[in-house]
mmCIF file of C-alpha atoms in Angstrom:
data_model
loop_
_atom_site.group_PDB
_atom_site.id
_atom_site.type_symbol
_atom_site.label_atom_id
_atom_site.label_comp_id
_atom_site.label_asym_id
_atom_site.label_seq_id
_atom_site.Cartn_x
_atom_site.Cartn_y
_atom_site.Cartn_z
ATOM 1 C CA ILE E 16 0.000 0.000 0.000
ATOM 2 C CA TYR E 17 2.819 2.403 0.878
ATOM 3 C CA LEU E 18 4.404 2.010 -2.555
ATOM 4 C CA CYS E 19 1.028 2.680 -4.190
ATOM 5 C CA GLN E 20 0.625 5.845 -2.112
ATOM 6 C CA ILE E 21 4.088 7.060 -3.116
ATOM 7 C CA ALA E 22 3.389 6.365 -6.790
ATOM 8 C CA PHE E 23 -0.032 8.063 -6.617
ATOM 9 C CA ASN E 24 1.252 11.103 -4.719
ATOM 10 C CA SER E 25 4.177 11.622 -7.077
ATOM 11 C CA LYS E 26 1.794 11.792 -10.036
ATOM 12 C CA THR E 27 -0.834 14.052 -8.483
ATOM 13 C CA SER E 28 1.205 16.619 -6.594
ATOM 14 C CA THR E 29 0.896 20.187 -7.746
ATOM 15 C CA GLU E 30 3.607 22.815 -7.892
ATOM 16 C CA LYS E 31 2.969 26.555 -7.866
ATOM 17 C CA ILE E 32 5.513 28.491 -9.901
ATOM 18 C CA VAL E 33 6.625 31.354 -7.683
ATOM 19 C CA LEU E 34 8.288 34.338 -9.301
ATOM 20 C CA SER E 35 11.018 35.726 -7.063
ATOM 21 C CA GLN E 36 10.544 39.342 -8.160
ATOM 22 C CA GLU E 37 8.038 41.664 -9.811
ATOM 23 C CA ILE E 38 7.545 41.284 -13.572
ATOM 24 C CA THR E 39 8.989 44.251 -15.474
ATOM 25 C CA SER E 40 9.079 42.774 -18.978
ATOM 26 C CA ILE E 41 7.709 39.868 -20.965
ATOM 27 C CA SER E 42 8.738 38.480 -24.334
ATOM 28 C CA ILE E 43 6.210 36.427 -26.298
ATOM 29 C CA SER E 44 7.949 34.706 -29.207
ATOM 30 C CA LYS E 45 5.851 32.855 -31.759
ATOM 31 C CA PRO E 46 7.304 30.838 -34.649
ATOM 32 C CA ASN E 47 7.847 32.877 -37.824
ATOM 33 C CA GLN E 48 6.768 36.151 -36.169
ATOM 34 C CA GLU E 49 8.527 39.088 -34.585
ATOM 35 C CA PRO E 50 8.449 38.719 -30.791
ATOM 36 C CA LEU E 51 6.126 40.910 -28.769
ATOM 37 C CA ILE E 52 8.145 42.775 -26.145
ATOM 38 C CA LEU E 53 6.077 43.989 -23.202
ATOM 39 C CA THR E 54 7.810 46.382 -20.802
ATOM 40 C CA LYS E 55 6.704 48.133 -17.655
ATOM 41 C CA ASN E 56 7.851 51.690 -16.970
ATOM 42 C CA GLU E 57 6.732 52.699 -13.480
ATOM 43 C CA ASP E 58 3.028 51.712 -13.545
ATOM 44 C CA THR E 59 2.521 51.814 -17.320
ATOM 45 C CA TRP E 60 2.963 48.890 -19.699
ATOM 46 C CA PHE E 61 4.222 49.256 -23.263
ATOM 47 C CA VAL E 62 4.254 46.790 -26.134
ATOM 48 C CA ASN E 63 7.037 47.228 -28.671
ATOM 49 C CA ASN E 64 7.460 50.782 -27.251
ATOM 50 C CA GLN E 65 3.782 51.736 -27.684
ATOM 51 C CA LYS E 66 1.342 52.203 -24.789
ATOM 52 C CA ALA E 67 -0.332 48.897 -23.991
ATOM 53 C CA ASN E 68 -3.917 47.979 -23.198
ATOM 54 C CA GLU E 69 -3.833 47.767 -19.386
ATOM 55 C CA ASP E 70 -6.636 45.169 -19.208
ATOM 56 C CA ALA E 71 -4.831 42.826 -21.584
ATOM 57 C CA LEU E 72 -1.572 43.205 -19.643
ATOM 58 C CA ALA E 73 -3.344 42.656 -16.324
ATOM 59 C CA GLU E 74 -4.684 39.331 -17.638
ATOM 60 C CA ILE E 75 -1.257 38.272 -18.934
ATOM 61 C CA THR E 76 0.651 39.206 -15.774
ATOM 62 C CA TYR E 77 -1.989 37.620 -13.530
ATOM 63 C CA ALA E 78 -1.758 34.365 -15.500
ATOM 64 C CA LEU E 79 2.052 34.323 -15.320
ATOM 65 C CA GLU E 80 2.041 35.076 -11.586
ATOM 66 C CA ASN E 81 -0.472 32.296 -10.871
ATOM 67 C CA ILE E 82 0.719 29.215 -12.749
ATOM 68 C CA THR E 83 0.206 25.925 -10.976
ATOM 69 C CA LEU E 84 1.620 22.769 -12.507
ATOM 70 C CA LEU E 85 -1.076 20.168 -11.974
ATOM 71 C CA ASN E 86 1.042 17.186 -12.925
ATOM 72 C CA LYS E 87 3.913 15.950 -15.030
ATOM 73 C CA VAL E 88 2.432 14.246 -18.069
ATOM 74 C CA SER E 89 5.546 13.286 -20.010
ATOM 75 C CA SER E 90 9.292 13.042 -19.693
ATOM 76 C CA GLY E 91 9.559 15.024 -22.917
ATOM 77 C CA LYS E 92 10.043 12.285 -25.493
ATOM 78 C CA ASP E 93 6.758 12.961 -27.280
ATOM 79 C CA LEU E 94 6.709 16.745 -27.756
ATOM 80 C CA ALA E 95 4.623 16.562 -30.932
ATOM 81 C CA THR E 96 1.749 15.009 -28.963
ATOM 82 C CA TYR E 97 1.538 18.176 -26.864
ATOM 83 C CA GLU E 98 2.343 20.548 -29.765
ATOM 84 C CA LEU E 99 5.533 21.706 -28.055
ATOM 85 C CA GLU E 100 7.749 21.528 -31.129
ATOM 86 C CA ASN E 101 8.243 24.940 -32.747
ATOM 87 C CA ALA E 102 5.817 26.400 -30.186
ATOM 88 C CA PRO E 103 5.417 29.872 -28.629
ATOM 89 C CA VAL E 104 7.900 30.762 -25.887
ATOM 90 C CA VAL E 105 7.142 33.221 -23.085
ATOM 91 C CA THR E 106 10.049 34.711 -21.135
ATOM 92 C CA VAL E 107 9.482 36.806 -18.024
ATOM 93 C CA PHE E 108 12.017 39.270 -16.599
ATOM 94 C CA ASN E 109 12.651 41.634 -13.737
ATOM 95 C CA GLN E 110 15.010 44.160 -15.307
ATOM 96 C CA ASP E 111 17.799 41.947 -16.746
ATOM 97 C CA THR E 112 17.038 38.926 -14.565
ATOM 98 C CA GLN E 113 15.119 36.096 -16.203
ATOM 99 C CA LEU E 114 12.405 34.906 -13.813
ATOM 100 C CA LEU E 115 10.667 32.317 -15.973
ATOM 101 C CA LYS E 116 10.795 30.845 -19.452
ATOM 102 C CA ILE E 117 8.084 28.477 -20.655
ATOM 103 C CA THR E 118 7.157 26.879 -23.948
ATOM 104 C CA LEU E 119 3.411 26.739 -24.591
ATOM 105 C CA GLY E 120 1.930 23.605 -26.049
ATOM 106 C CA LYS E 121 -1.667 22.883 -26.909
ATOM 107 C CA SER E 122 -4.624 23.455 -24.624
ATOM 108 C CA SER E 123 -6.026 20.461 -22.781
ATOM 109 C CA ALA E 124 -9.294 18.872 -23.836
ATOM 110 C CA THR E 125 -11.158 21.148 -21.410
ATOM 111 C CA THR E 126 -9.290 24.232 -22.803
ATOM 112 C CA LYS E 127 -8.911 25.491 -19.221
ATOM 113 C CA GLN E 128 -5.352 24.162 -18.983
ATOM 114 C CA THR E 129 -2.218 24.170 -21.136
ATOM 115 C CA TYR E 130 0.651 21.759 -21.682
ATOM 116 C CA ILE E 131 3.957 23.533 -21.017
ATOM 117 C CA GLN E 132 7.677 22.976 -20.662
ATOM 118 C CA LYS E 133 9.788 24.960 -18.221
ATOM 119 C CA ASP E 134 13.147 26.197 -19.478
ATOM 120 C CA GLY E 135 15.886 23.707 -18.817
ATOM 121 C CA SER E 136 13.557 20.731 -18.343
ATOM 122 C CA PRO E 137 12.509 18.194 -20.971
ATOM 123 C CA ALA E 138 9.426 17.306 -18.890
ATOM 124 C CA VAL E 139 5.938 18.274 -20.042
ATOM 125 C CA TYR E 140 3.514 19.593 -17.435
ATOM 126 C CA LEU E 141 -0.181 20.363 -17.406
ATOM 127 C CA ALA E 142 -0.577 23.942 -16.164
ATOM 128 C CA SER E 143 -3.690 25.248 -14.435
ATOM 129 C CA GLN E 144 -4.199 28.252 -16.695
ATOM 130 C CA PRO E 145 -5.407 28.534 -20.317
ATOM 131 C CA LEU E 146 -1.999 30.051 -21.105
ATOM 132 C CA GLN E 147 -2.120 29.241 -24.819
ATOM 133 C CA GLU E 148 -5.318 31.271 -25.141
ATOM 134 C CA ILE E 149 -4.119 34.155 -22.924
ATOM 135 C CA MET E 150 -0.706 34.485 -24.588
ATOM 136 C CA ASN E 151 -2.005 34.055 -28.140
ATOM 137 C CA VAL E 152 -2.434 37.796 -28.600
ATOM 138 C CA SER E 153 -1.649 40.109 -31.466
ATOM 139 C CA LEU E 154 0.073 43.468 -31.353
ATOM 140 C CA GLU E 155 -3.247 45.115 -32.226
ATOM 141 C CA ASN E 156 -4.979 43.477 -29.247
ATOM 142 C CA LEU E 157 -2.234 44.591 -26.894
ATOM 143 C CA LEU E 158 -2.130 48.237 -27.912
ATOM 144 C CA ALA E 159 -4.046 50.787 -25.874
ATOM 145 C CA LYS E 160 -7.187 51.921 -27.598
ATOM 146 C CA GLU E 161 -7.097 55.563 -28.613
ATOM 147 C CA ASP E 162 -9.736 57.689 -26.987
ATOM 148 C CA THR E 163 -11.893 58.875 -29.828
ATOM 149 C CA PRO E 164 -13.739 62.157 -29.322
ATOM 150 C CA THR E 165 -17.467 61.848 -29.397
ATOM 151 C CA GLU E 166 -19.472 64.275 -31.445
ATOM 152 C CA GLN E 167 -21.999 66.346 -29.577
#
């Protein structure tokens, strides 16, 4: 029974990814596209040096600050199964210090979770957030909307 408990617990334990410092920049690199560079200057976010949509950035930063790895699903030998080959990469920084680097695979069957790889590990994990959906943004979606004057 003890061996069964150890085997079961090792497969069902969760791990919260804790960032050691505040996020000040994020790079979202997608295959065959220019990376999106998100930077924070004081309390304002910019994307590729243009003012960013604060709501979109709040969703992205919240997701990155609240990743929980639900379980390890693969040792990394079958990356194509999880669509982790030639996949988007998200890198998170505080100034020049890299805090996190993850590769985003496909969404799970429920679409509420995403298969990911952490930098430096061949293992594939199921993450608690729909990261693929949240990080699959365009420059246009990230830019702050211009206030348009209303006619009176």
